[in-house]
Amino acid sequence: MQQKTKLFLQALKYSIPHLGKCMQKQHLNHYNFADHYYNRIKLKKYHLTKCLQNKPKISELARNIPSRSFSCKDLQPVKQENEKPLPENMDAFEKVRTKLETQPQEEYEIINVEVKHGGFVYYQEGCCLVRSKDEEADNDNYEVLFNLEELKLDQPFIDCIRVAPDEKYVAAKIRTEDSEASTCVIIKLSDQPVMEASFPNVSSFEWVKDEEDEDVLFYTFQRNLRCHDVYRATFGDNKRNERFYTEKDPSYFVFLYLTKDSRFLTINIMNKTTSEVWLIDGLSPWDPPVLIQKRIHGVLYYVEHRDDELYILTNVGEPTEFKLMRTAADTPAIMNWDLFFTMKRNTKVIDLDMFKDHCVLFLKHSNLLYVNVIGLADDSVRSLKLPPWACGFIMDTNSDPKNCPFQLCSPIRPPKYYTYKFAEGKLFEETGHEDPITKTSRVLRLEAKSKDGKLVPMTVFHKTDSEDLQKKPLLIHVYGAYGMDLKMNFRPERRVLVDDGWILAYCHVRGGGELGLQWHADGRLTKKLNGLADLEACIKTLHGQGFSQPSLTTLTAFSAGGVLAGALCNSNPELLRAVTLEAPFLDVLNTMMDTTLPLTLEELEEWGNPSSDEKHKNYIKRYCPYQNIKPQHYPSVHITAYENDERVPLKGIVSYTEKLKEAISEHAKDTGEGYQAPNIILDIQPGGNHVIEDSHKKITAQIKFLYEELGLDSTSVFEDLKKYLKF
């Protein structure tokens, strides 16, 4: 199929409750292995694309909340003649929202989830699972395999597809944007495809073929956001469905990963700091699984396979950062692991891909991206420094042993294709029209010195021709939890802001993973306040270097990023003018003391155990946003929450909002007449998703709030948004 530029809306991959390891739960964040889901959307005018990968990378094993795909309702065009003229007295925001809800959709060709297997491409077309010949995948000639509407779900979409080895069956996981619950349907591929079975609440799943040439589906079952059970099933004349593994420790979860060569199915059992892997022989899937290495507290490891050897990415030994080891597949225990490759200090391992003769590592070092290509025949290493504008990788599934394709992106620049060709030993970039943002904007890599002397990296974007940056509005991004990187994928609304003169600053504070595992360790448990100190230092450094000023400074955060954002509002509200929070975690203490919540036990190693450890309890009290609200002046705050969010319960957000409003009212009374109280807005959205990344309603509401709070004219920005928010 013709290669196209892709607009990446990465899956929200979360194995966390309050957080969302969103987008990223970074790729290879120590316990994060999750499917790379992407939707492919072709826009005739902009040729931007969303994509969904068909196979998880080794670095992505973790439970996930995929971002919303397009549903059948999105594909139904609205007739032009039904469009009503807009009232003259509507403001710019309302006009844009109305147009977004009524505009015709004929410009769109939406393909959605796509998986190549054999000579076919499997994908979602409208409300159907379909397949077509590989060379015909861009045409309308396709075979319908299953109609999603048969499941009686509200706006269903496919977020994962797996095809059995010889294409007798295809399995698809289907869900809606209003819930994390999913249904896995198994379709028998024949002259008249039929649904053979369906399983509720499936998380990860993979096909293998047994000695009798029978397809076996392995899948994990998720209950109350916890994934502890592994099943295997067969279909046709010899139907079986049995549970063969249950994880007893509630702080661990289970995820399946099929090695790239399909030789082994790995059962990955992990929590935030420790992992354990079992192997299922892909040639004998009914045999008992083989343990690689029993879990050792603090030791993380992930496994790939090539030529009867296991390649193990692990943090065992000193320094406690990731390194690559290998051992014979028949002697997998830790005492047999041989050191194969070590990373530089302060290096984040984002992903690993295995090829016939090469191993490719995707890395971040000193806030810049690198690719290391290791020759497995001679142990040679070629390190490639990638373009300085690049902030994130998008991994492409690939079965071609000669090439390693991937994409690079930034928050303001759509993804661009690159391919490393092993034979030439060179990196080739996609040719064609260069994005104008390259010349009209700048990306800066800066550092702020925290109060303990640590240097905190920042990534800053602004227009090249901006004059007097001190008078420009500034939007700060922060996360700082779970060893997860700040999301640096392309977001069209971020690009529009930069085009409109904003400065964007991404603060990579401790608690995140940008500088490796130690960076996370230095910002969790009783070191959480390091992340707050880092955030304060970043903002003060930006102001000190002439980037904006407090009256024009705004802050945005989602999920667990709400902890640092809320804490900053309590400790240094004078640094900010306005804050937007999405599904924010704001009541750390009460949440972590409630073990009846689905994921509290999984979170103990990130936040501590205030129920049994007085030291943890007292420390959480020092920074918890809800606990530290007091009568003082606050920045204006816009909170987006989701009605049935199981990860960050609505109750805690409502309590925080009410307490904040009470504190502001009390401060207003003490201040007297003439005091301009900040605006506190709680926008409760329906549904049970943790974060709906591409909701145009949410995006336009947040931008409207920021422009109004800063007293800026939003006319041009909403006109520009219309170009992108049609989807």
XYZ file of C-alpha atoms in Angstrom:
727
model
C 0.000 0.000 0.000
C 1.149 3.507 -0.703
C 3.016 5.070 2.201
C 1.258 8.072 3.688
C 1.920 10.587 6.416
C 0.050 9.521 9.529
C -1.626 11.586 12.207
C -0.946 9.605 15.318
C -3.492 9.387 18.103
C -1.826 6.808 20.220
C -3.656 4.441 22.393
C -4.179 5.460 25.931
C -2.278 2.735 27.531
C -2.902 2.478 31.171
C -2.259 -0.027 33.721
C -2.920 2.579 36.268
C -5.877 3.793 37.960
C -5.433 7.375 38.450
C -3.152 8.009 35.918
C -3.363 7.163 32.772
C -0.334 6.084 31.440
C -1.685 7.786 28.684
C -0.416 7.702 25.467
C 1.600 7.006 26.827
C 2.173 4.719 29.471
C 5.345 5.232 27.720
C 6.415 2.620 25.325
C 8.874 0.683 27.262
C 8.308 2.068 30.583
C 9.376 -0.551 32.961
C 6.094 -2.290 33.285
C 4.345 -0.949 30.341
C 3.759 -3.238 27.549
C 0.561 -2.495 25.668
C -0.807 -2.694 22.189
C 0.039 0.157 19.846
C -3.368 0.911 18.551
C -3.831 3.420 15.812
C -6.556 4.412 13.391
C -5.701 5.314 9.841
C -7.605 8.316 8.536
C -7.008 9.860 5.178
C -8.056 13.461 4.742
C -8.122 14.558 1.152
C -6.942 18.041 1.959
C -4.367 17.474 4.672
C -3.359 13.851 4.145
C -3.063 13.353 7.883
C -3.509 9.881 9.226
C -4.353 8.054 12.445
C -3.015 4.554 12.598
C -3.430 1.368 14.620
C -0.673 -1.149 14.808
C -1.611 -4.746 14.717
C 0.905 -6.161 17.172
C 2.292 -4.996 20.514
C 5.961 -4.272 20.747
C 7.940 -6.061 23.400
C 8.159 -2.773 25.198
C 4.431 -2.345 25.467
C 3.012 -5.144 27.515
C 0.446 -3.580 29.799
C -3.225 -3.124 30.075
C -4.470 -0.333 27.918
C -7.314 2.033 27.338
C -7.166 2.639 23.618
C -8.173 6.040 22.419
C -11.432 6.314 20.556
C -11.682 4.873 17.069
C -14.246 6.035 14.561
C -17.651 4.434 14.660
C -20.458 3.969 12.194
C -22.080 7.258 13.158
C -18.893 9.097 12.266
C -19.092 7.625 8.795
C -22.621 8.725 8.020
C -22.399 11.963 6.046
C -24.706 14.814 6.914
C -26.430 16.141 3.831
C -25.410 19.626 2.853
C -28.994 20.777 2.431
C -29.757 20.069 6.091
C -27.158 22.536 7.272
C -28.769 25.583 8.869
C -27.282 29.088 8.804
C -25.592 30.114 12.042
C -27.080 32.949 14.114
C -25.089 36.161 13.860
C -24.957 36.620 17.626
C -23.191 33.317 18.315
C -19.636 33.656 19.617
C -16.723 32.088 17.772
C -16.607 29.059 20.034
C -20.288 28.187 19.579
C -20.094 28.714 15.811
C -17.183 26.314 15.544
C -18.837 23.699 17.749
C -22.060 23.913 15.737
C -20.188 23.531 12.455
C -18.264 20.584 13.830
C -21.502 18.847 14.759
C -23.296 19.505 11.449
C -20.691 19.640 8.710
C -20.755 17.077 5.907
C -18.256 14.216 6.104
C -17.784 13.476 2.392
C -14.146 14.617 2.531
C -13.195 11.666 4.702
C -12.052 8.230 3.746
C -11.752 6.340 7.015
C -10.148 2.922 7.134
C -9.490 2.449 10.858
C -7.856 -0.593 12.427
C -5.643 -2.383 9.934
C -3.795 -5.716 10.134
C -1.871 -7.383 7.324
C -1.743 -11.175 7.290
C -0.825 -13.321 4.335
C -2.218 -11.717 1.212
C -5.007 -9.853 2.998
C -5.536 -6.665 4.947
C -8.074 -6.801 7.788
C -9.635 -3.571 8.985
C -12.807 -1.798 10.066
C -14.961 -0.220 7.385
C -17.941 1.609 8.837
C -19.580 -0.770 11.307
C -18.031 -3.870 9.765
C -14.923 -5.977 10.101
C -13.729 -6.533 6.526
C -10.780 -7.841 4.556
C -9.425 -7.166 1.103
C -6.518 -8.229 -1.019
C -3.382 -6.402 0.077
C -3.000 -4.492 -3.177
C -6.697 -3.540 -3.095
C -6.806 -2.229 0.459
C -7.175 1.362 -0.704
C -10.163 0.476 -2.869
C -13.796 -0.271 -2.086
C -13.492 -3.939 -3.041
C -13.672 -5.778 0.280
C -15.353 -8.767 1.913
C -17.524 -8.197 4.994
C -16.606 -10.618 7.797
C -18.736 -9.315 10.648
C -21.211 -6.524 11.358
C -20.420 -4.899 14.700
C -24.015 -3.829 15.148
C -24.901 -7.452 15.914
C -23.422 -6.916 19.381
C -26.105 -4.321 20.213
C -23.489 -1.849 21.488
C -23.692 1.929 21.239
C -21.286 3.084 18.518
C -18.953 0.063 18.634
C -15.436 0.118 17.232
C -12.577 -2.344 16.846
C -9.398 -1.613 18.763
C -7.432 -4.816 18.132
C -7.324 -7.593 15.520
C -5.461 -10.915 15.547
C -5.492 -13.385 12.653
C -4.860 -17.102 13.210
C -1.612 -18.370 11.594
C -3.184 -19.930 8.490
C -6.198 -17.610 8.392
C -8.885 -20.029 9.468
C -10.043 -17.584 12.128
C -9.794 -13.910 12.980
C -10.342 -12.464 16.462
C -11.325 -8.829 17.025
C -11.725 -6.909 20.264
C -14.673 -4.518 20.172
C -15.634 -1.781 22.587
C -17.297 1.622 22.830
C -15.933 4.989 23.856
C -18.222 5.026 26.910
C -16.653 2.037 28.630
C -13.429 0.119 29.087
C -15.319 -3.165 28.838
C -14.606 -5.049 25.626
C -15.915 -8.071 23.754
C -13.699 -10.386 21.731
C -15.433 -12.010 18.764
C -13.995 -14.971 16.856
C -14.941 -15.169 13.186
C -14.539 -18.384 11.205
C -13.196 -17.488 7.769
C -14.996 -19.451 5.075
C -17.118 -18.820 2.003
C -19.730 -17.469 4.422
C -17.848 -16.030 7.443
C -19.689 -16.633 10.719
C -19.142 -15.615 14.328
C -17.877 -18.754 16.034
C -17.791 -17.387 19.599
C -17.560 -14.241 21.700
C -15.881 -13.604 25.058
C -16.562 -10.627 27.343
C -13.944 -8.510 29.123
C -10.927 -9.676 27.131
C -7.749 -7.624 27.496
C -4.878 -9.184 25.511
C -5.085 -12.155 23.150
C -2.887 -14.105 20.719
C -3.187 -17.091 18.375
C -0.850 -20.109 18.260
C -1.129 -23.434 16.380
C -0.761 -26.773 18.174
C 0.719 -30.108 17.062
C -2.604 -31.160 15.537
C -2.621 -28.068 13.299
C -5.419 -26.612 15.430
C -5.676 -22.898 16.208
C -5.530 -22.050 19.901
C -6.535 -18.625 21.190
C -4.893 -17.487 24.423
C -6.568 -14.541 26.129
C -6.616 -12.668 29.417
C -9.799 -11.841 31.282
C -10.203 -8.444 32.937
C -12.471 -7.896 35.934
C -12.805 -4.562 37.784
C -9.831 -3.202 35.826
C -7.726 -6.099 37.086
C -6.288 -8.675 34.728
C -5.283 -11.876 36.545
C -6.662 -14.836 34.567
C -5.340 -16.472 31.378
C -7.542 -18.736 29.239
C -7.024 -20.828 26.129
C -9.724 -21.859 23.696
C -10.216 -23.856 20.517
C -13.118 -23.771 18.098
C -14.830 -25.810 15.395
C -15.491 -29.494 16.072
C -13.136 -29.614 19.053
C -14.327 -26.704 21.175
C -12.503 -26.069 24.433
C -12.271 -23.087 26.750
C -10.287 -23.394 29.946
C -8.557 -21.203 32.465
C -5.023 -22.373 33.047
C -3.387 -19.523 34.995
C -4.559 -17.188 37.765
C -2.310 -14.594 39.388
C -2.983 -14.584 43.132
C -1.214 -11.350 44.074
C -3.698 -8.488 43.523
C -0.888 -5.960 43.001
C 0.186 -7.734 39.775
C -1.517 -7.899 36.397
C -1.083 -10.241 33.424
C -0.514 -9.511 29.752
C 0.210 -11.775 26.774
C 2.881 -11.078 24.182
C 3.803 -13.215 21.170
C 7.484 -12.959 20.279
C 8.070 -11.409 16.906
C 9.070 -14.719 15.347
C 5.904 -16.306 16.867
C 8.089 -18.978 18.504
C 6.942 -18.300 22.052
C 3.891 -16.841 23.708
C 4.985 -14.975 26.827
C 2.815 -14.590 29.911
C 3.980 -11.376 31.520
C 3.118 -10.900 35.191
C 4.085 -7.486 36.499
C 3.499 -4.640 38.868
C 5.136 -1.227 38.913
C 8.605 -2.432 39.924
C 8.766 -6.204 39.418
C 8.018 -8.673 36.638
C 7.952 -12.392 35.935
C 7.668 -14.121 32.559
C 6.486 -17.608 31.604
C 6.963 -19.142 28.141
C 4.364 -21.081 26.175
C 6.005 -23.117 23.420
C 4.426 -22.005 20.174
C 4.911 -25.541 18.806
C 3.389 -27.247 21.864
C 0.853 -24.832 23.372
C -0.798 -27.479 25.561
C 2.423 -28.181 27.457
C 2.848 -26.505 30.855
C 4.424 -23.025 30.663
C 8.107 -22.668 31.524
C 9.213 -20.033 34.049
C 12.114 -17.889 32.889
C 12.936 -16.370 36.283
C 10.880 -16.189 39.450
C 9.975 -12.627 40.392
C 12.587 -10.765 42.402
C 11.406 -7.541 44.026
C 12.662 -4.555 42.036
C 13.768 -6.603 39.016
C 11.985 -5.963 35.728
C 12.557 -8.009 32.592
C 10.976 -8.471 29.162
C 11.705 -11.162 26.612
C 12.181 -11.547 22.849
C 13.402 -14.591 20.938
C 15.680 -15.317 17.990
C 17.455 -18.494 16.847
C 16.927 -20.454 20.080
C 18.163 -17.543 22.183
C 16.216 -15.284 24.491
C 17.028 -11.567 24.433
C 16.137 -10.078 27.802
C 15.734 -6.389 28.503
C 16.208 -6.008 32.248
C 17.316 -3.676 35.031
C 19.020 -6.397 37.067
C 22.466 -5.473 38.409
C 24.178 -2.112 38.669
C 23.327 0.451 37.591
C 19.629 -0.310 37.992
C 18.815 0.860 34.478
C 17.849 -1.276 31.508
C 20.462 -3.388 29.787
C 20.164 -6.111 27.163
C 21.110 -9.691 28.065
C 20.759 -13.015 26.320
C 20.695 -16.697 27.126
C 19.868 -20.008 25.507
C 16.132 -20.639 25.373
C 16.537 -23.973 27.183
C 18.466 -22.381 30.106
C 16.450 -19.234 30.804
C 17.123 -18.652 34.526
C 18.862 -15.465 35.632
C 22.169 -17.134 36.484
C 22.582 -17.895 32.768
C 21.948 -14.368 31.514
C 24.976 -12.895 29.733
C 25.369 -9.139 29.385
C 25.022 -8.222 25.737
C 24.552 -4.452 25.567
C 24.465 -1.619 28.104
C 22.846 1.794 27.816
C 24.403 5.112 28.766
C 23.302 6.629 32.054
C 20.164 8.790 31.926
C 18.966 6.867 28.882
C 15.346 5.902 28.451
C 14.705 2.677 26.534
C 11.541 3.368 24.562
C 11.299 0.191 22.541
C 13.077 -2.828 21.110
C 12.499 -4.600 17.806
C 14.035 -7.903 16.779
C 14.995 -8.874 13.214
C 16.668 -11.888 11.676
C 20.182 -10.473 11.930
C 19.688 -7.266 13.903
C 18.285 -5.911 17.136
C 17.068 -2.306 17.070
C 16.796 -0.199 20.226
C 14.785 3.025 20.275
C 16.256 5.351 22.892
C 15.983 8.787 24.435
C 19.171 10.330 25.820
C 19.595 13.913 27.023
C 16.053 14.541 25.768
C 17.006 13.613 22.180
C 16.009 10.511 20.240
C 18.401 7.831 19.010
C 18.235 4.478 17.239
C 20.889 1.877 18.014
C 21.214 -0.925 15.460
C 23.017 -3.978 16.844
C 24.377 -6.516 14.376
C 23.715 -9.923 15.914
C 26.273 -11.703 13.743
C 29.249 -9.546 14.771
C 27.877 -7.603 17.789
C 28.496 -4.346 15.955
C 26.600 -1.250 17.105
C 25.543 1.684 14.964
C 24.081 4.649 16.849
C 21.949 7.115 14.897
C 21.060 10.529 16.287
C 17.641 11.508 14.970
C 16.493 14.986 13.876
C 16.315 17.441 16.796
C 12.675 18.305 16.077
C 11.611 14.746 16.857
C 10.054 14.114 20.270
C 8.469 10.683 19.917
C 8.548 7.394 18.043
C 5.646 5.599 16.424
C 6.519 1.969 15.816
C 5.376 0.265 12.632
C 4.672 -3.434 12.533
C 7.013 -5.007 10.069
C 7.803 -8.525 8.903
C 10.406 -7.486 6.345
C 13.805 -8.650 7.673
C 15.635 -6.157 5.460
C 14.095 -2.931 6.762
C 13.129 -1.302 10.038
C 10.428 1.342 9.470
C 9.246 3.799 12.098
C 7.808 7.283 12.349
C 8.933 10.378 14.220
C 6.593 13.058 15.503
C 6.332 16.037 17.802
C 3.365 17.761 19.475
C 3.158 20.256 16.607
C 4.361 18.198 13.643
C 2.557 15.207 12.109
C 4.492 11.946 11.920
C 7.104 11.444 9.247
C 8.297 8.062 7.976
C 11.865 6.813 8.308
C 13.310 3.458 7.298
C 16.610 1.939 8.338
C 17.847 -0.396 5.604
C 20.155 -3.011 7.039
C 21.955 -3.851 3.786
C 22.930 -0.225 3.138
C 23.467 0.541 6.830
C 21.665 3.848 6.303
C 18.575 5.679 7.477
C 16.219 6.937 4.766
C 13.528 9.532 5.330
C 10.237 9.916 3.527
C 10.550 12.305 0.626
C 7.938 14.792 -0.413
C 6.603 18.119 0.728
C 8.306 19.404 3.869
C 5.906 20.518 6.566
C 5.965 24.344 6.782
C 5.991 24.149 10.581
C 9.672 23.196 10.229
C 10.555 26.733 9.133
C 7.942 28.691 11.059
C 8.619 27.257 14.524
C 11.504 26.464 16.833
C 12.058 23.593 19.245
C 14.405 24.238 22.162
C 15.919 21.778 24.643
C 16.404 23.607 27.920
C 17.202 22.687 31.514
C 16.057 24.072 34.836
C 17.985 23.623 38.075
C 15.782 22.270 40.850
C 16.415 23.316 44.439
C 18.485 20.178 45.139
C 20.686 20.872 42.108
C 19.115 18.354 39.715
C 18.892 19.511 36.104
C 15.371 19.060 34.774
C 14.943 18.839 30.979
C 12.327 20.891 29.150
C 11.142 20.905 25.535
C 9.892 24.293 24.315
C 8.095 25.230 21.081
C 7.351 28.704 19.713
C 7.059 30.574 16.416
C 10.339 31.547 14.816
C 9.258 35.105 14.124
C 7.783 35.763 17.575
C 8.928 39.051 19.031
C 9.038 39.876 22.729
C 8.356 36.353 23.968
C 7.781 37.738 27.446
C 4.388 38.995 26.273
C 3.315 35.696 24.710
C 0.960 33.207 26.378
C 2.621 30.077 27.740
C 1.094 26.604 28.137
C 2.995 24.269 30.488
C 2.578 20.472 30.236
C 3.433 18.172 33.161
C 2.892 14.566 34.200
C 5.574 13.143 36.505
C 4.313 9.713 37.580
C 4.697 5.980 36.973
C 7.972 6.399 35.104
C 5.939 7.525 32.141
C 7.099 10.126 29.634
C 5.054 13.191 28.868
C 2.970 12.542 25.759
C 4.767 14.124 22.827
C 2.602 12.776 20.016
C 1.170 15.134 17.444
C -1.939 17.021 18.542
C -3.420 19.434 15.995
C -4.705 21.813 18.665
C -1.133 22.242 19.953
C 0.033 23.176 16.486
C -2.782 25.701 16.164
C -1.743 27.304 19.460
C 1.866 27.692 18.321
C 0.686 29.162 15.022
C -1.366 31.644 17.064
C 1.691 32.796 19.013
C 1.652 30.554 22.085
C 4.742 29.091 23.708
C 4.433 25.404 24.607
C 6.705 23.989 27.318
C 6.902 20.315 28.263
C 8.497 19.849 31.690
C 10.048 16.397 32.117
C 10.037 16.297 35.918
C 11.103 13.496 38.239
C 8.543 10.768 38.659
C 8.344 10.470 34.876
C 10.679 8.287 32.857
C 12.478 10.605 30.455
C 15.911 9.991 32.010
C 15.476 6.309 32.778
C 14.360 4.217 35.726
C 16.193 6.273 38.368
C 14.361 9.408 37.219
C 11.133 7.645 38.114
C 12.476 6.317 41.409
C 13.508 9.837 42.432
C 9.912 11.020 42.088
C 7.797 8.296 43.680
C 6.797 7.293 47.224
C 8.501 9.634 49.705
C 10.224 11.550 46.893
C 7.049 12.857 45.230
C 7.849 16.401 46.292
C 10.881 16.313 43.977
C 8.473 16.440 41.042
C 6.760 19.511 42.489
C 10.110 21.237 43.071
C 11.107 20.419 39.492
C 7.884 21.901 38.110
C 8.320 25.110 40.074
C 11.936 25.369 38.896
C 10.906 24.863 35.258
C 8.300 27.629 35.330
C 10.591 30.070 37.127
C 13.421 29.279 34.704
C 11.169 29.894 31.705
C 10.046 33.228 33.103
C 13.636 34.114 33.975
C 14.775 33.407 30.419
C 12.096 35.654 28.942
C 9.412 33.112 28.098
C 6.090 34.712 29.057
C 5.142 35.891 32.568
C 2.857 34.626 35.360
C -0.203 36.576 34.165
C 0.041 34.788 30.790
C 1.101 31.356 32.067
C -1.242 28.377 31.963
C -0.789 24.752 32.974
C -2.385 21.573 31.667
C -2.296 18.033 33.043
C -4.272 14.824 32.866
C -4.830 11.937 35.250
C -1.895 11.504 37.656
C -0.411 14.739 36.324
C -3.190 16.404 38.303
C -1.273 15.628 41.490
C 1.604 17.976 40.646
C -0.669 20.533 38.970
C -2.987 20.639 41.983
C -0.062 20.743 44.393
C 1.453 23.719 42.525
C -1.873 25.572 42.703
C -1.700 25.186 46.483
C 1.988 26.009 46.964
C 2.709 28.650 44.296
C -0.548 29.869 42.735
C 1.086 33.171 41.788
C 3.038 31.387 39.023
C -0.119 30.635 37.054
C -3.110 32.371 35.510
C -5.185 29.355 34.485
C -5.132 25.550 34.651
C -6.910 22.839 32.648
C -7.147 19.350 34.151
C -8.532 16.222 32.545
C -9.692 13.237 34.620
C -7.282 14.501 37.312
C -6.105 12.521 40.321
C -6.542 15.044 43.131
C -7.359 13.142 46.315
C -4.346 10.877 46.770
C -4.767 10.218 50.483
C -8.392 9.093 50.578
C -8.036 7.112 47.356
C -4.980 5.200 48.520
C -6.666 4.391 51.850
C -9.658 2.840 50.066
C -8.574 -0.680 49.124
C -12.046 -1.461 47.728
C -11.258 0.651 44.658
C -10.208 -1.510 41.689
C -6.597 -0.437 41.360
C -5.505 0.898 44.756
C -3.413 -2.193 45.499
C -1.556 -1.812 42.197
C -0.697 1.771 43.121
C 0.979 1.213 46.484
C 4.488 1.191 45.004
C 3.907 4.551 43.336
C 2.163 6.508 46.098
C 2.794 4.440 49.242
C 0.467 2.719 51.691
C -1.078 5.315 54.016
C -3.305 2.684 55.632
C -0.426 0.780 57.194
C 2.542 3.146 57.024
C 2.310 6.362 59.035
C 5.361 7.760 57.271
C 3.628 7.361 53.902
C 0.409 8.845 55.266
C 2.116 11.956 56.622
C 4.144 12.418 53.456
C 1.095 12.191 51.182
C -0.595 14.807 53.357
C 2.217 17.221 52.492
C 1.471 17.304 48.760
C -2.036 15.870 48.202
C -3.985 18.567 46.295
C -7.260 17.958 48.133
C -5.676 17.922 51.581
C -3.815 21.214 51.084
C -6.531 23.500 49.739
C -6.597 26.711 51.781
C -8.140 30.198 51.600
C -5.918 32.079 49.148
C -5.974 33.325 45.586
C -5.970 30.487 43.064
C -5.595 30.442 39.304
C -8.781 29.753 37.369
C -9.299 26.013 36.896
C -11.189 24.050 34.228
C -11.700 20.367 35.052
C -12.970 17.767 32.595
C -14.227 14.630 34.328
C -15.965 11.494 33.120
C -19.173 10.329 34.732
C -18.348 6.628 35.067
C -14.555 6.794 35.243
C -13.420 3.789 37.278
C -9.801 4.914 37.431
C -10.378 8.365 38.867
C -13.799 8.242 40.544
C -15.959 11.289 39.949
C -16.698 11.588 43.673
C -13.145 12.679 44.476
C -13.099 15.296 41.707
C -16.449 16.739 42.827
C -15.239 16.911 46.449
C -12.070 18.688 45.354
C -14.037 21.204 43.279
C -16.445 21.981 46.108
C -13.648 22.402 48.648
C -11.703 24.649 46.260
C -14.735 26.863 45.674
C -15.318 27.143 49.430
C -11.700 28.187 50.014
C -11.926 30.801 47.255
C -15.174 32.191 48.711
C -13.608 32.429 52.141
C -10.594 34.241 50.707
C -12.880 36.621 48.791
C -14.702 37.550 52.002
C -11.425 38.312 53.762
C -10.130 40.313 50.787
C -13.163 42.560 50.509
C -14.866 44.318 47.612
C -13.159 44.531 44.270
C -11.567 41.098 44.496
C -11.708 39.222 41.183
C -12.334 35.594 42.117
C -10.978 32.918 39.780
C -13.350 30.801 37.717
C -13.668 27.162 38.747
C -15.419 25.050 36.097
C -16.239 21.348 36.393
C -17.256 19.865 33.034
C -18.647 16.353 33.568
C -18.714 14.275 30.403
C -20.818 11.122 30.007
C -19.212 7.728 29.625
C -16.733 5.542 31.446
C -13.526 6.149 29.537
C -10.645 7.606 31.494
C -9.611 10.059 28.790
C -11.117 10.613 25.347
C -8.159 12.206 23.610
C -9.697 13.352 20.339
C -13.014 14.736 21.587
C -13.544 18.005 19.712
C -16.040 19.125 22.365
C -13.414 18.777 25.079
C -10.683 20.422 23.002
C -12.732 23.448 22.026
C -14.033 23.917 25.587
C -10.519 23.885 27.052
C -9.121 26.298 24.465
C -12.099 28.639 24.885
C -11.428 28.657 28.640
C -7.725 29.496 28.219
C -8.361 32.318 25.749
C -11.070 33.870 27.906
C -8.983 33.695 31.074
C -6.036 35.386 29.371
C -8.254 37.919 27.609
C -7.140 36.829 24.136
C -9.051 36.981 20.864
C -9.928 33.411 19.883
C -11.425 34.081 16.443
C -8.430 33.009 14.372
C -7.568 29.986 16.494
C -11.052 28.523 16.129
C -10.976 29.117 12.389
C -7.720 27.168 12.237
C -9.091 24.432 14.478
C -11.849 23.794 11.973
C -9.227 22.443 9.590
C -8.321 19.683 11.999
C -11.305 18.965 14.212
C -13.629 17.702 11.506
C -13.010 14.222 12.835
